[in-house]
Coordinates of C-alpha atoms in Angstrom, one line a residue:
Chain K
M3 CA 142.9 101.6 72.6
K4 CA 140.7 104.5 71.5
I5 CA 142.0 107.9 70.6
P6 CA 140.6 109.7 73.6
D7 CA 142.1 107.1 75.9
L8 CA 145.4 107.4 74.1
K9 CA 145.3 111.2 74.5
K10 CA 144.5 110.9 78.2
K11 CA 147.3 108.5 78.7
M12 CA 149.7 110.7 76.8
M13 CA 148.8 113.9 78.7
E14 CA 149.1 112.2 82.0
S15 CA 152.5 110.7 81.2
E16 CA 155.5 111.9 83.1
V17 CA 157.2 113.2 80.0
W18 CA 154.2 115.3 78.9
K19 CA 153.8 116.7 82.4
S20 CA 157.5 117.6 82.6
I21 CA 157.1 119.8 79.5
F22 CA 153.6 121.3 79.9
R23 CA 152.8 122.6 83.3
H24 CA 149.1 123.2 82.8
G25 CA 146.2 122.6 80.4
Y26 CA 143.8 124.7 78.6
E27 CA 141.1 125.1 81.3
D28 CA 139.4 128.5 80.9
T29 CA 139.9 129.8 84.4
P30 CA 141.4 133.1 85.5
R31 CA 144.2 131.1 87.2
N32 CA 145.0 129.2 84.1
R33 CA 144.9 132.4 82.0
A34 CA 147.5 133.9 84.3
L35 CA 149.6 130.7 84.2
M36 CA 149.5 130.8 80.4
I37 CA 151.4 134.1 80.4
M38 CA 153.6 133.6 83.4
G39 CA 154.6 130.0 82.6
N40 CA 155.9 130.9 79.1
V41 CA 159.2 132.4 78.7
F42 CA 158.1 134.4 75.6
L43 CA 154.6 135.4 76.7
H44 CA 155.8 136.4 80.2
L45 CA 157.2 139.5 78.8
H46 CA 153.6 140.5 78.7
P47 CA 151.6 141.5 81.7
V48 CA 149.0 139.0 82.8
R49 CA 146.2 141.6 82.4
I50 CA 146.1 144.7 80.3
P51 CA 143.7 147.6 80.1
R52 CA 140.9 147.1 77.7
H53 CA 141.8 150.2 75.6
A54 CA 145.3 148.9 75.1
L55 CA 143.9 146.2 72.9
R56 CA 142.2 148.5 70.5
L57 CA 143.9 148.9 67.1
S58 CA 142.7 152.5 67.0
F59 CA 144.9 153.1 70.1
T60 CA 148.1 151.1 69.2
W61 CA 147.8 150.9 65.4
G62 CA 149.4 147.6 66.1
M63 CA 152.7 149.1 64.9
G64 CA 155.0 147.9 67.6
G65 CA 153.8 144.3 67.1
I66 CA 154.0 144.6 63.4
T67 CA 157.5 145.9 63.6
F68 CA 158.4 142.9 65.8
T69 CA 156.7 140.5 63.4
M70 CA 158.7 142.0 60.5
F71 CA 161.9 141.5 62.6
L72 CA 161.1 137.8 63.2
V73 CA 160.4 137.4 59.4
T74 CA 163.8 138.9 58.6
V75 CA 165.5 136.6 61.2
A76 CA 163.8 133.5 59.7
T77 CA 164.4 134.4 56.1
G78 CA 167.8 135.7 56.9
I79 CA 169.0 132.3 58.2
F80 CA 167.8 130.8 55.0
L81 CA 169.7 133.4 52.9
M82 CA 172.8 132.8 54.9
L83 CA 172.8 129.2 53.7
Y84 CA 173.3 130.3 50.1
Y85 CA 175.4 133.4 50.5
R86 CA 179.1 133.8 50.9
P87 CA 180.2 137.3 52.1
T88 CA 183.3 137.5 49.8
A89 CA 183.6 139.8 46.9
E90 CA 184.2 136.9 44.5
Y91 CA 181.1 135.0 45.3
A92 CA 178.6 137.4 46.9
Y93 CA 177.0 138.6 43.6
Q94 CA 177.0 135.1 42.0
D95 CA 175.3 133.8 45.1
M96 CA 172.6 136.4 44.7
K97 CA 172.0 135.4 41.1
Y98 CA 171.9 131.8 42.2
L99 CA 169.4 132.6 44.9
M100 CA 167.2 134.6 42.4
H101 CA 167.3 132.0 39.7
D102 CA 168.1 128.5 40.9
V103 CA 167.4 128.1 44.6
P104 CA 163.9 126.7 45.2
F105 CA 161.8 129.5 46.8
G106 CA 165.0 131.7 46.7
P107 CA 163.3 134.8 45.2
L108 CA 160.4 134.5 47.5
I109 CA 162.6 134.3 50.6
R110 CA 164.9 137.1 49.5
N111 CA 162.0 139.4 48.5
M112 CA 160.3 138.8 51.9
H113 CA 163.6 139.6 53.6
R114 CA 164.0 142.8 51.7
W115 CA 160.4 144.0 51.9
A116 CA 160.1 143.1 55.6
A117 CA 163.2 145.2 56.2
H118 CA 161.8 148.2 54.5
G119 CA 158.4 147.6 56.2
M120 CA 160.2 147.5 59.6
V121 CA 161.7 150.9 59.0
I122 CA 158.3 152.4 58.1
C123 CA 156.5 150.7 60.9
V124 CA 159.0 151.7 63.5
W125 CA 158.6 155.3 62.5
L126 CA 154.8 155.0 62.6
H127 CA 155.2 153.3 66.0
M128 CA 157.2 156.3 67.3
F129 CA 154.6 158.7 65.9
R130 CA 151.8 156.8 67.6
V131 CA 153.7 156.7 71.0
F132 CA 154.2 160.4 70.7
L133 CA 150.6 161.1 69.9
T134 CA 149.3 159.1 72.9
G135 CA 152.0 160.6 75.1
S136 CA 153.1 157.1 76.1
Y137 CA 156.6 158.3 76.8
K138 CA 155.5 160.3 79.8
P139 CA 156.5 159.2 83.3
P140 CA 157.1 156.5 84.3
R141 CA 157.9 155.4 80.7
E142 CA 160.7 157.9 79.8
F143 CA 163.4 155.2 79.7
N144 CA 161.4 152.9 77.4
W145 CA 161.2 155.8 74.9
I146 CA 165.0 156.0 75.0
I147 CA 165.3 152.3 74.4
G148 CA 162.8 152.8 71.5
V149 CA 165.0 155.5 70.0
L150 CA 168.0 153.2 70.2
L151 CA 166.0 150.5 68.5
L152 CA 165.0 152.9 65.8
V153 CA 168.6 153.6 65.1
L154 CA 169.5 149.9 65.2
T155 CA 166.7 149.2 62.7
L156 CA 168.2 151.8 60.3
L157 CA 171.7 150.3 60.8
L158 CA 170.4 146.8 60.3
S159 CA 168.8 147.8 57.0
F160 CA 171.8 149.8 56.0
T161 CA 174.4 147.1 56.6
G162 CA 172.1 144.6 54.8
Y163 CA 172.0 147.0 51.8
L164 CA 175.6 146.3 50.9
L165 CA 175.4 142.5 50.9
P166 CA 174.0 141.9 47.4
W167 CA 177.2 143.4 46.2
D168 CA 175.6 145.1 43.1
Q169 CA 175.9 148.6 41.9
L170 CA 172.9 149.7 44.0
S171 CA 174.6 148.3 47.1
I172 CA 178.0 149.7 47.0
W173 CA 177.1 153.2 45.8
A174 CA 174.2 153.6 48.2
V175 CA 176.5 152.5 51.0
T176 CA 179.3 154.7 49.7
V177 CA 177.0 157.7 49.8
G178 CA 175.5 156.7 53.2
S179 CA 179.0 156.3 54.7
N180 CA 180.5 159.5 53.4
M181 CA 179.1 161.2 56.5
A182 CA 181.6 159.2 58.6
R183 CA 184.3 160.7 56.4
A184 CA 183.0 164.2 57.3
S185 CA 182.8 163.7 61.1
P186 CA 184.5 166.6 62.9
F187 CA 187.9 165.4 64.3
L188 CA 187.3 161.7 63.4
G189 CA 186.8 161.9 59.6
H190 CA 189.6 162.9 57.2
E191 CA 187.3 165.4 55.4
G192 CA 185.7 166.8 58.5
P193 CA 186.6 169.9 60.4
F194 CA 189.7 169.8 62.5
A195 CA 190.8 166.4 61.1
E196 CA 194.4 167.7 60.8
F197 CA 194.6 168.1 64.6
V198 CA 194.0 164.4 65.2
G199 CA 195.8 163.2 62.1
A200 CA 192.8 161.6 60.5
N201 CA 193.6 160.5 56.9
P202 CA 191.7 158.4 54.3
I203 CA 193.0 155.1 55.7
Y204 CA 192.9 156.1 59.3
D205 CA 189.6 157.7 60.2
A206 CA 186.0 157.0 61.2
R207 CA 185.0 155.8 57.7
A208 CA 188.1 153.6 57.4
F209 CA 187.1 152.0 60.7
L210 CA 183.6 151.3 59.4
F211 CA 184.9 150.0 56.0
G212 CA 188.0 148.2 57.3
G213 CA 190.0 150.2 54.8
G214 CA 190.2 153.3 52.8
E215 CA 187.3 152.4 50.4
I216 CA 184.6 149.8 50.1
G217 CA 186.1 146.4 49.4
P218 CA 186.0 142.8 50.4
H219 CA 186.9 143.7 54.0
T220 CA 183.8 146.0 54.1
L221 CA 181.6 143.2 52.9
L222 CA 182.7 140.9 55.6
R223 CA 182.5 143.6 58.2
F224 CA 178.9 144.6 57.2
Y225 CA 178.0 140.9 57.0
I226 CA 179.1 140.3 60.6
L227 CA 177.4 143.5 61.8
H228 CA 174.3 142.6 59.9
C229 CA 173.9 139.0 60.8
I230 CA 175.4 138.8 64.3
F231 CA 176.2 142.0 66.2
I232 CA 173.3 144.3 65.5
P233 CA 170.6 141.6 65.7
L234 CA 172.0 140.5 69.1
V235 CA 172.0 144.0 70.5
A236 CA 168.6 144.7 69.0
S237 CA 167.2 141.5 70.5
L238 CA 168.5 142.4 73.9
L239 CA 167.0 145.9 73.7
M240 CA 163.7 144.5 72.4
A241 CA 163.5 142.2 75.4
I242 CA 164.1 145.2 77.7
H243 CA 161.6 147.2 75.6
F244 CA 158.8 144.6 76.0
W245 CA 159.7 143.9 79.6
R246 CA 159.5 147.6 80.5
I247 CA 156.0 147.8 79.1
R248 CA 155.0 145.1 81.5
R249 CA 156.8 146.7 84.5
D250 CA 155.5 150.2 83.8
S251 CA 152.1 148.9 82.6
F252 CA 150.4 150.1 79.4
S253 CA 149.9 153.8 79.2
G254 CA 146.4 155.0 79.7
P255 CA 144.4 157.6 81.5
S256 CA 145.0 157.3 85.2
L257 CA 142.0 156.0 87.1
Chain T
M18 CA 143.6 161.8 63.7
A19 CA 140.8 161.0 66.0
E20 CA 142.0 163.0 68.9
T21 CA 138.8 165.0 69.4
A22 CA 136.6 162.0 69.5
Q23 CA 138.9 160.1 71.9
E24 CA 139.5 162.9 74.4
K25 CA 135.8 163.0 75.2
R26 CA 136.0 159.5 76.6
K27 CA 136.3 160.0 80.4
P28 CA 138.2 157.3 82.2
S29 CA 135.8 155.2 84.3
M30 CA 136.4 154.2 87.8
V31 CA 135.8 150.5 87.2
D32 CA 138.7 148.1 86.7
D33 CA 138.4 147.4 83.0
K34 CA 141.5 145.1 82.7
I35 CA 141.2 142.0 80.6
Y36 CA 143.4 138.9 80.5
T37 CA 146.3 138.9 78.1
W38 CA 145.5 135.3 77.4
P39 CA 143.5 135.0 75.2
H40 CA 142.6 138.6 74.3
L41 CA 146.0 140.2 73.5
V42 CA 147.6 136.9 72.3
R43 CA 144.8 136.3 70.0
M44 CA 145.1 139.8 68.6
E45 CA 148.8 139.4 68.1
F46 CA 148.2 136.0 66.4
L47 CA 145.7 137.5 63.9
L48 CA 147.9 140.5 63.2
T49 CA 150.8 138.2 62.5
I50 CA 148.8 136.2 60.1
F51 CA 147.6 139.3 58.4
V52 CA 151.2 140.7 58.1
M53 CA 152.5 137.4 56.7
V54 CA 149.7 137.2 54.1
V55 CA 150.4 140.8 52.9
L56 CA 154.1 140.3 53.0
I57 CA 154.0 137.0 51.0
I58 CA 151.7 138.4 48.4
W59 CA 154.0 141.5 48.1
A60 CA 157.1 139.3 47.9
V61 CA 155.5 137.1 45.2
V62 CA 154.4 140.1 43.1
I63 CA 157.4 142.5 43.4
D64 CA 161.0 141.4 43.1
A65 CA 163.7 143.0 45.3
P66 CA 166.1 144.9 43.1
L67 CA 169.3 143.4 41.9
E68 CA 171.4 145.4 39.6
E69 CA 174.6 144.7 37.7
P70 CA 177.7 143.6 39.8
A71 CA 179.4 146.1 42.0
N72 CA 181.9 148.1 40.0
P73 CA 183.9 150.7 42.1
T74 CA 185.1 152.4 38.9
R75 CA 181.6 153.2 37.6
T76 CA 179.8 155.8 39.7
P77 CA 176.1 156.0 38.9
N78 CA 174.7 159.5 38.5
P79 CA 172.9 160.1 40.8
S80 CA 174.2 157.9 43.6
K81 CA 171.5 157.7 46.1
A82 CA 171.7 156.5 49.7
P83 CA 169.1 154.0 50.9
W84 CA 165.7 155.8 50.9
Y85 CA 165.5 156.2 54.7
F86 CA 168.7 158.3 54.6
L87 CA 167.7 160.5 51.7
G88 CA 166.5 163.1 54.2
L89 CA 170.1 163.4 55.3
Q90 CA 171.4 163.4 51.7
E91 CA 168.9 166.1 50.8
M92 CA 170.2 168.2 53.7
L93 CA 173.6 168.0 52.0
V94 CA 172.2 170.5 49.5
Y95 CA 171.9 173.1 52.2
F96 CA 174.7 172.2 54.7
D97 CA 178.2 170.7 54.5
P98 CA 178.6 167.0 55.2
W99 CA 179.9 167.4 58.7
H100 CA 176.8 169.3 59.6
A101 CA 174.1 167.5 57.6
G102 CA 175.6 164.1 58.0
V103 CA 177.0 164.1 61.5
V104 CA 175.9 167.0 63.7
L105 CA 172.2 167.1 62.7
P106 CA 171.6 163.3 62.8
T107 CA 173.3 163.2 66.2
L108 CA 171.1 166.1 67.4
I109 CA 168.0 164.3 66.0
I110 CA 168.8 161.2 67.9
V111 CA 169.7 163.0 71.1
G112 CA 166.8 165.3 70.7
L113 CA 164.3 162.4 70.4
M114 CA 165.7 160.9 73.6
M115 CA 165.3 164.2 75.3
I116 CA 161.6 164.4 74.6
P117 CA 160.3 162.7 77.7
F118 CA 162.4 164.9 79.9
I119 CA 161.6 168.3 78.4
D120 CA 157.9 167.6 78.0
I121 CA 156.5 168.1 81.5
N122 CA 152.9 168.4 80.4
P123 CA 151.0 165.8 82.5
K124 CA 148.1 165.8 80.2
G125 CA 147.8 163.4 77.2
N126 CA 149.5 160.5 79.0
G127 CA 148.0 157.4 77.4
Y128 CA 145.2 158.9 75.3
Y129 CA 144.9 160.9 72.1
T130 CA 144.4 164.6 72.6
F131 CA 145.3 167.5 70.3
K132 CA 143.8 170.4 72.4
D133 CA 146.0 169.7 75.5
R134 CA 149.2 169.2 73.6
K135 CA 148.9 171.5 70.6
Y136 CA 152.5 172.8 70.5
E137 CA 154.1 169.4 71.3
I138 CA 152.3 167.7 68.5
L139 CA 152.8 170.5 66.0
T140 CA 156.5 170.5 66.7
F141 CA 156.7 166.8 66.2
I142 CA 154.8 167.0 63.0
L143 CA 157.0 169.8 61.8
G144 CA 160.1 167.8 62.5
F145 CA 158.9 164.4 61.3
H146 CA 156.3 165.0 58.6
V147 CA 157.2 168.4 57.2
L148 CA 161.0 168.1 57.3
W149 CA 162.1 164.5 57.6
V150 CA 159.4 162.7 55.5
S151 CA 159.0 165.4 52.8
M152 CA 162.8 165.5 52.3
I153 CA 162.8 161.8 51.8
I154 CA 160.1 162.2 49.2
I155 CA 162.0 164.9 47.5
G156 CA 165.2 162.9 47.5
T157 CA 163.5 159.7 46.3
F158 CA 161.3 161.1 43.5
F159 CA 162.5 164.5 42.6
R160 CA 166.3 164.2 42.4
G161 CA 168.1 163.2 39.2
P162 CA 171.6 163.4 37.8
G163 CA 173.8 165.9 39.4
W164 CA 171.3 165.9 42.3
N165 CA 169.3 168.4 40.2
L166 CA 165.5 168.7 40.6
F167 CA 163.4 166.7 38.1
W168 CA 159.7 166.0 38.1
P169 CA 159.1 162.2 38.4
W170 CA 157.7 162.1 34.8
Q171 CA 160.5 164.2 33.4
R172 CA 163.4 162.5 31.5
W173 CA 166.6 162.5 33.5
D174 CA 168.9 164.7 31.4
P175 CA 172.5 164.2 32.6
H176 CA 173.5 167.4 30.7
K177 CA 171.0 169.6 32.4
V178 CA 172.6 173.0 33.0
V179 CA 172.0 174.7 36.3
A180 CA 173.6 178.0 36.9
L181 CA 175.8 178.0 40.0
T182 CA 175.0 181.4 41.2
N183 CA 175.2 180.8 44.9
V184 CA 177.2 183.3 47.0
D185 CA 178.0 183.4 50.6
L186 CA 175.9 185.7 52.8
P187 CA 178.9 188.0 53.8
Y188 CA 179.6 188.5 50.1
L189 CA 176.0 189.5 49.6
F190 CA 176.4 192.2 52.2
G191 CA 179.5 193.6 50.5
F192 CA 182.2 191.9 52.6
R193 CA 185.2 191.0 50.4
D194 CA 187.8 190.5 53.0
Y195 CA 188.2 186.9 54.3
L196 CA 188.6 187.8 58.0
W197 CA 185.8 190.3 58.1
S198 CA 183.6 187.8 56.2
S199 CA 184.2 185.2 58.9
V200 CA 183.5 187.7 61.7
F201 CA 180.3 188.9 60.1
G202 CA 179.2 185.3 59.4
G203 CA 179.9 184.3 63.0
L204 CA 177.9 187.3 64.3
V205 CA 175.0 186.3 62.1
V206 CA 175.0 182.7 63.4
V207 CA 175.4 183.7 67.0
G208 CA 172.8 186.4 66.5
Y209 CA 170.4 183.9 65.0
F210 CA 170.6 181.8 68.1
V211 CA 170.4 184.7 70.5
V212 CA 167.5 186.4 68.9
S213 CA 165.6 183.2 68.3
T214 CA 166.1 182.1 71.9
L215 CA 164.8 185.4 73.1
A216 CA 161.8 185.1 70.7
F217 CA 161.2 181.6 71.8
Y218 CA 161.2 182.7 75.4
L219 CA 158.7 185.5 74.8
W220 CA 156.6 183.2 72.7
I221 CA 156.5 180.5 75.4
R222 CA 155.7 183.1 78.0
R223 CA 152.8 184.3 76.0
V224 CA 151.2 181.0 75.1
K225 CA 152.1 179.1 78.3
G226 CA 152.4 181.8 80.9
K227 CA 155.1 182.8 83.4
E228 CA 154.2 180.2 85.9
F229 CA 154.8 177.4 83.3
L230 CA 158.3 178.8 82.6
E231 CA 159.2 178.6 86.3
R232 CA 158.0 175.0 86.5
W233 CA 159.8 174.2 83.3
G234 CA 163.2 175.5 84.6
M235 CA 166.2 177.0 83.0
V236 CA 167.8 173.7 81.8
R237 CA 164.7 172.3 80.1
F238 CA 164.1 175.7 78.5
A239 CA 167.7 176.0 77.2
I240 CA 167.8 172.4 75.7
T241 CA 164.4 172.8 74.1
A242 CA 165.3 176.2 72.7
F243 CA 168.6 175.0 71.3
L244 CA 167.0 171.9 69.7
F245 CA 164.0 173.8 68.3
I246 CA 166.1 176.6 66.9
T247 CA 168.6 174.2 65.3
M248 CA 165.7 172.4 63.7
L249 CA 164.3 175.7 62.4
A250 CA 167.8 176.5 61.0
L251 CA 167.1 173.9 58.2
P252 CA 164.0 175.6 56.7
A253 CA 165.7 179.0 57.4
K254 CA 168.7 178.0 55.3
M255 CA 166.5 176.4 52.7
F256 CA 164.7 179.7 52.4
L257 CA 167.9 181.7 52.1
R258 CA 169.2 179.3 49.4
L259 CA 166.0 179.2 47.4
A260 CA 165.2 182.9 47.6
F261 CA 168.6 184.5 47.7
N262 CA 171.0 181.8 46.4
V263 CA 173.0 181.9 49.7
K264 CA 175.6 179.2 49.9
Y265 CA 177.2 179.7 53.3
I266 CA 176.5 182.0 56.2
L267 CA 179.7 181.5 58.0
V268 CA 182.9 180.6 56.2
T269 CA 186.1 179.7 58.1
P270 CA 189.2 177.8 57.1
W271 CA 188.0 174.7 59.0
F272 CA 184.3 174.5 58.5
N273 CA 181.4 176.3 56.9
I274 CA 177.8 176.7 57.9

C-alpha cells in the first residue's frame, strides 16, 4: 500500500473521524469550524477586525503575557518534580536543580525570567488598553478582570519568590509581607490593632505566614498558594478575560 | 506614541473583518515562537539568582522587597507602613477598577488618540510612569544600606551618616503641645482635601465646561477627586520631606500621616 492510500484510509477511519471533525479545506465554513470546534480556540471570535491584528495596535502584550504564563506552568511542573517545600530540603533541592539535574538551570531560569517578564508585560498590556480606551463600554467588566489578573500575577510572582529558601527569598518576602503586619485593625502593628486584639501570632501577617514569623509553615503555605490556588484562580479569570473579548468583540472605532 | 498618526485614520464603512483562522492564530503562533526564542536565549545566558541558604538571624542591609513592590517600599520613606503598604495599594487597585466607570468620554474607544483624551492619558502617565515606575527604579538602583540614597556606581557604605533632622509639620509651625499638634495636623489634612477638591472642581469646570460636570455627576466627581488628590498627596509629601524635612503632618496616638 502506498503512503497516500494509507493516509486516505487512516483519515477516513472511524477512529480518526471521531477525533477530528473537519479537515483543512480553505473555505470560510471550515475557517469558522476551526475556531468553533476547538475548545481552546473557541475563546476567540471567528472573525476579528483587521486593525485588531496589527502589532502597532495591540503590542501583542496580552498574548505575550499569556505565553509567559504557559511557560511558567510547563517549567513549573518540571521544577515541582525536583523540589520539596520543606525547610530542610528546599535549598538543597535548588542546588541540586542548578548543578545536577539535566537542563535544571535552563528550566529554572526560564521559569524565573518568564515570571518577571509576565509582570512587565501585564503592566504594558494595561498601559496599551488604557491608551486605546479599550476599557470603555461595553468592556468595563473585562478591565476589572484584568486588574484582578494583574494583582494575581504579582501574587504569583511574590509567592514564588520565597520558594528557593535562600537569603534573597526570605528577606524579600519578609519586607513584602510587613505591610500585612501594618494593616489597620488586622495587623498587630497597624492602627487600632488593640481594639481587635491583634498580636504577632494572631493577625493578618500570621495568617499569611502560618505563624508569627517566616518558617517551614510559611514555605508550605506559599508553595500551595503558588502551585495550586493562585494558578487555578488566575486560569479561571483568564478564561473569562478571553471569553469576554469574544463576547464584547475587539475594541475599535464604531462603524 | 503614534496617536497623532493613528487618529487621522477614519473608520471606513466597509466590513473589514478577517478570519481568526488563519490570520490571528498564525500571528499568535509566530509571536509564541519569538517569545520562546528570546526567553530560551535569555535563560541560557543569565542565571536566576540563588544566594546563600535562608538564615532568619542574619538580616541583609538593605532588605529589598521583590522589584515590583519596590514602589511601595519606596513610599515607606514618606508614609507609615499602614498607609504606604495597605491603604495606598488598596486605593491603587480599587482606583484602577474605577477607571471605566469614571471615564465617560466616549472618544478614544478602540483607537489611539492623545488630543481627545489629554487629561485621562496624562493622569495615567503621572500615576504609572512618573510615580510607580520611577519609584521602582529609585528603589532598585538608588537605595543602599539603611535605605539611604546611593548612586548606582557608588560604593555602598553601611556606615554612611545621614542627619535625622526631620520634624513634624505642627512642630515646624511652633506647636509644642500634643493635643494642639494633632488638631492642627488634622486641620491641615482635612484642609488639603477640601481645598484640593475645590481647586479640582474649578479646574474641571474650566477645561471641560459646566455641561460636562453635569453629565459627569456628583458621585463620579467625588470618587475621581478623592483618588486624584490622594495620588497627588504622594508627590506633595515627597516635596515637604525633601524641601522642609517634614516627617509627619498629622500625629495621633494611633496613627500618623
